[in-house]
Amino acid sequence: MTDGEERRLVFLEAEPWEREFLAKRAPPGWQLRFYPDEADRMPLEAIQDVEILSVFIYSDLDAALLEKLPRLQMIATRSTGVDHIDTAYCRERGIVVSNVPTYGANTVAEYTFALLLSLSRKVIQSYQRTVREDFSLAGLRGFDLMGKSLGVIGTGQIGRHVIRIAKGFQMRVAAYDFHPDPSLSELLGFEYTSFDELLTRSDIVSLHCPLTPATRHLMGREAFKKMKKGVWLINTARGGLIDTEALLWALDEKIVAGAGLDVLEEEEMIREERELLTERFDAEKLRAVLRNHVLLKREEVIITPHVAFNSQEAVERILITTMENISGFVAEKPQNRVA
Ligand code: NAI
């Protein structure tokens, strides 16, 4: 690294309050620049001299885009998941990639139960009814979590926290992970099973593994066929873990009784829909996009806009770790490296 001139550190997808928070913690000698946009939705000339780039999950940093940033040495993603970054390309080009591995284990796990309880106790339907000043109970009976079988797929930081909470509800827990941790199962009192066994046993399945080529469409038609009739599905991990078409089929077949989804395949489209409501697109386009998302209209499906991470405490932890990752890289001691 050279001294003398100011180095370029760019934050994309940055909210106004984050600027001040980050600026206070930046390493000396770096010029910070902030943009609200995603990398693939802004003119890259504005940042082509960037040396360290920090993004959230909506910047799709593929090889074609990264080739346009010739001075880039490091990417600090403000997320756990790195499926939006071509890490193989980064490794090849010697670009260091750091993530934030543990900011929100409790945060995402708590939200997992927010979705599950919303489904199990029909919280949304109940609320919608009282808003209409209707206080009747017909059709609002839910079910207890106590005694139900929860199947947790992925027992990493988030999955294990989900298990802790589930134990508090006195649920029976089985888990599947391709790297089982026997000491964890003993400590928390749950059982590791095969993927298929978990599917056949569980009343509720919750996904907590990363999206990789091996896990894409993990929940496809074959998996749904093995599940208990009336199973509930929660996904706070990544949309691509579920084959949406297969899920629609499983809902139609009443194999899946309902689903709580914080993440969706083609999440970008949904985000665009939100923008369509307020911005530059016409109503016909909006209707066309909405037609593609039959899921959104189903009463037994709750969809939220990828907010499981989004507590104030978690977001601050993300920013603090991101700055530590950047300072570590600047001091030639990179941390939380994924490439
Ligand atoms: P982690 O890396 O601590 O745990 C992931 C676990 O999945 C590990 O135990 C790993 O062995 C297991 N795993 C990996 N591949 C597998 C496979 N093919 N089959 C079965 N198990 C497999 O990750 P963490 O922190 O628990 O996060 C999990 C995922 O949650 C992240 O990858 C991310 O995509 C998602 N996430 C979503 C958020 C949201 O706001 N909705 C926020 C944070 C994370």
mmCIF file of N, CA, C and O and ligand atoms in Angstrom, residues 80 101 103 108 154-158 176-178 208-210 215 236-238 262 306 308-309, ligand 1:
data_model
loop_
_atom_site.group_PDB
_atom_site.id
_atom_site.type_symbol
_atom_site.label_atom_id
_atom_site.label_comp_id
_atom_site.label_asym_id
_atom_site.label_seq_id
_atom_site.Cartn_x
_atom_site.Cartn_y
_atom_site.Cartn_z
ATOM 1 N N THR A 80 -23.898 -11.726 6.024
ATOM 2 C CA THR A 80 -23.292 -13.047 6.245
ATOM 3 C C THR A 80 -23.154 -13.754 4.905
ATOM 4 O O THR A 80 -22.074 -14.220 4.550
ATOM 5 N N PRO A 101 -19.782 -12.544 9.892
ATOM 6 C CA PRO A 101 -20.322 -13.880 10.131
ATOM 7 C C PRO A 101 -21.389 -13.969 11.220
ATOM 8 O O PRO A 101 -22.255 -14.827 11.149
ATOM 9 N N TYR A 103 -23.362 -11.294 13.058
ATOM 10 C CA TYR A 103 -24.055 -10.110 13.585
ATOM 11 C C TYR A 103 -25.464 -10.380 14.097
ATOM 12 O O TYR A 103 -25.978 -9.661 14.931
ATOM 13 N N VAL A 108 -31.982 -12.985 13.580
ATOM 14 C CA VAL A 108 -32.673 -13.765 12.545
ATOM 15 C C VAL A 108 -33.486 -14.884 13.194
ATOM 16 O O VAL A 108 -34.604 -15.185 12.772
ATOM 17 N N GLY A 154 -29.504 -26.830 8.750
ATOM 18 C CA GLY A 154 -28.361 -25.928 8.952
ATOM 19 C C GLY A 154 -28.273 -25.527 10.417
ATOM 20 O O GLY A 154 -29.126 -24.785 10.907
ATOM 21 N N THR A 155 -27.256 -26.053 11.099
ATOM 22 C CA THR A 155 -27.131 -25.761 12.545
ATOM 23 C C THR A 155 -25.928 -24.854 12.804
ATOM 24 O O THR A 155 -25.127 -25.093 13.701
ATOM 25 N N GLY A 156 -25.783 -23.836 11.976
ATOM 26 C CA GLY A 156 -24.734 -22.842 12.185
ATOM 27 C C GLY A 156 -25.187 -21.825 13.219
ATOM 28 O O GLY A 156 -25.990 -22.128 14.109
ATOM 29 N N GLN A 157 -24.697 -20.604 13.075
ATOM 30 C CA GLN A 157 -24.971 -19.561 14.074
ATOM 31 C C GLN A 157 -26.473 -19.353 14.283
ATOM 32 O O GLN A 157 -26.951 -19.278 15.406
ATOM 33 N N ILE A 158 -27.203 -19.251 13.191
ATOM 34 C CA ILE A 158 -28.639 -18.946 13.300
ATOM 35 C C ILE A 158 -29.424 -20.191 13.688
ATOM 36 O O ILE A 158 -30.241 -20.161 14.611
ATOM 37 N N TYR A 176 -30.683 -31.246 10.426
ATOM 38 C CA TYR A 176 -29.826 -31.812 9.380
ATOM 39 C C TYR A 176 -28.765 -30.782 9.045
ATOM 40 O O TYR A 176 -29.061 -29.596 8.852
ATOM 41 N N ASP A 177 -27.529 -31.256 9.020
ATOM 42 C CA ASP A 177 -26.425 -30.388 8.605
ATOM 43 C C ASP A 177 -25.386 -31.296 7.978
ATOM 44 O O ASP A 177 -25.149 -32.395 8.479
ATOM 45 N N PHE A 178 -24.805 -30.877 6.875
ATOM 46 C CA PHE A 178 -23.809 -31.779 6.278
ATOM 47 C C PHE A 178 -22.523 -31.829 7.094
ATOM 48 O O PHE A 178 -21.679 -32.690 6.865
ATOM 49 N N HIS A 208 -31.907 -22.854 7.432
ATOM 50 C CA HIS A 208 -30.831 -21.990 7.941
ATOM 51 C C HIS A 208 -29.480 -22.372 7.367
ATOM 52 O O HIS A 208 -28.456 -22.250 8.040
ATOM 53 N N CYS A 209 -29.469 -22.859 6.106
ATOM 54 C CA CYS A 209 -28.183 -23.148 5.475
ATOM 55 C C CYS A 209 -27.951 -22.125 4.366
ATOM 56 O O CYS A 209 -28.880 -21.473 3.912
ATOM 57 N N PRO A 210 -26.694 -21.966 3.955
ATOM 58 C CA PRO A 210 -26.444 -20.968 2.911
ATOM 59 C C PRO A 210 -26.931 -21.434 1.545
ATOM 60 O O PRO A 210 -27.155 -22.633 1.335
ATOM 61 N N THR A 215 -27.165 -26.421 -2.528
ATOM 62 C CA THR A 215 -28.423 -26.236 -1.789
ATOM 63 C C THR A 215 -29.512 -25.559 -2.622
ATOM 64 O O THR A 215 -30.636 -25.411 -2.148
ATOM 65 N N THR A 236 -35.890 -18.128 6.339
ATOM 66 C CA THR A 236 -35.247 -16.823 6.574
ATOM 67 C C THR A 236 -33.810 -16.867 6.064
ATOM 68 O O THR A 236 -32.995 -16.024 6.443
ATOM 69 N N ALA A 237 -33.493 -17.874 5.209
ATOM 70 C CA ALA A 237 -32.098 -17.985 4.744
ATOM 71 C C ALA A 237 -31.954 -17.325 3.365
ATOM 72 O O ALA A 237 -31.632 -16.133 3.296
ATOM 73 N N ARG A 238 -32.202 -18.079 2.304
ATOM 74 C CA ARG A 238 -32.146 -17.497 0.963
ATOM 75 C C ARG A 238 -33.266 -18.092 0.111
ATOM 76 O O ARG A 238 -33.541 -19.292 0.194
ATOM 77 N N ASP A 262 -39.171 -14.950 4.462
ATOM 78 C CA ASP A 262 -38.562 -13.626 4.485
ATOM 79 C C ASP A 262 -37.734 -13.391 3.230
ATOM 80 O O ASP A 262 -37.316 -12.271 2.963
ATOM 81 N N HIS A 306 -37.228 -9.484 3.236
ATOM 82 C CA HIS A 306 -35.844 -9.746 3.675
ATOM 83 C C HIS A 306 -35.454 -8.797 4.816
ATOM 84 O O HIS A 306 -34.523 -7.996 4.692
ATOM 85 N N ALA A 308 -35.282 -10.055 8.176
ATOM 86 C CA ALA A 308 -34.967 -10.821 9.397
ATOM 87 C C ALA A 308 -33.764 -10.243 10.139
ATOM 88 O O ALA A 308 -33.697 -10.270 11.359
ATOM 89 N N PHE A 309 -32.827 -9.696 9.406
ATOM 90 C CA PHE A 309 -31.596 -9.142 10.018
ATOM 91 C C PHE A 309 -31.839 -7.773 10.650
ATOM 92 O O PHE A 309 -30.981 -7.260 11.357
HETATM 93 P P1 NAI B 1 -23.526 -20.408 9.242
HETATM 94 O O1 NAI B 1 -22.446 -20.501 8.205
HETATM 95 O O2 NAI B 1 -23.142 -20.168 10.660
HETATM 96 O O3 NAI B 1 -24.343 -21.804 9.223
HETATM 97 C C1 NAI B 1 -24.744 -22.440 8.056
HETATM 98 C C2 NAI B 1 -24.856 -23.931 8.364
HETATM 99 O O4 NAI B 1 -25.363 -24.581 7.199
HETATM 100 C C3 NAI B 1 -23.514 -24.593 8.705
HETATM 101 O O5 NAI B 1 -23.627 -25.350 9.895
HETATM 102 C C4 NAI B 1 -23.225 -25.473 7.485
HETATM 103 O O6 NAI B 1 -22.517 -26.673 7.824
HETATM 104 C C5 NAI B 1 -24.647 -25.788 7.019
HETATM 105 N N1 NAI B 1 -24.691 -26.186 5.609
HETATM 106 C C6 NAI B 1 -24.001 -25.693 4.573
HETATM 107 N N2 NAI B 1 -24.307 -26.334 3.444
HETATM 108 C C7 NAI B 1 -25.228 -27.269 3.793
HETATM 109 C C8 NAI B 1 -25.912 -28.267 3.046
HETATM 110 N N3 NAI B 1 -25.683 -28.449 1.730
HETATM 111 N N4 NAI B 1 -26.781 -29.042 3.715
HETATM 112 C C9 NAI B 1 -26.969 -28.899 5.054
HETATM 113 N N5 NAI B 1 -26.333 -27.986 5.801
HETATM 114 C C10 NAI B 1 -25.477 -27.172 5.168
HETATM 115 O O7 NAI B 1 -24.569 -19.350 8.719
HETATM 116 P P2 NAI B 1 -25.669 -18.557 9.554
HETATM 117 O O8 NAI B 1 -25.067 -17.349 10.137
HETATM 118 O O9 NAI B 1 -26.383 -19.499 10.452
HETATM 119 O O10 NAI B 1 -26.649 -18.093 8.378
HETATM 120 C C11 NAI B 1 -27.371 -19.035 7.598
HETATM 121 C C12 NAI B 1 -27.899 -18.343 6.360
HETATM 122 O O11 NAI B 1 -28.915 -17.412 6.745
HETATM 123 C C13 NAI B 1 -26.857 -17.478 5.620
HETATM 124 O O12 NAI B 1 -26.120 -18.247 4.689
HETATM 125 C C14 NAI B 1 -27.682 -16.427 4.957
HETATM 126 O O13 NAI B 1 -27.949 -16.814 3.632
HETATM 127 C C15 NAI B 1 -28.978 -16.394 5.759
HETATM 128 N N6 NAI B 1 -29.197 -15.107 6.418
HETATM 129 C C16 NAI B 1 -30.386 -14.443 6.172
HETATM 130 C C17 NAI B 1 -30.658 -13.228 6.783
HETATM 131 C C18 NAI B 1 -31.946 -12.492 6.557
HETATM 132 O O14 NAI B 1 -32.027 -11.289 6.847
HETATM 133 N N7 NAI B 1 -32.996 -13.135 6.100
HETATM 134 C C19 NAI B 1 -29.653 -12.610 7.655
HETATM 135 C C20 NAI B 1 -28.466 -13.400 7.881
HETATM 136 C C21 NAI B 1 -28.257 -14.593 7.259
#
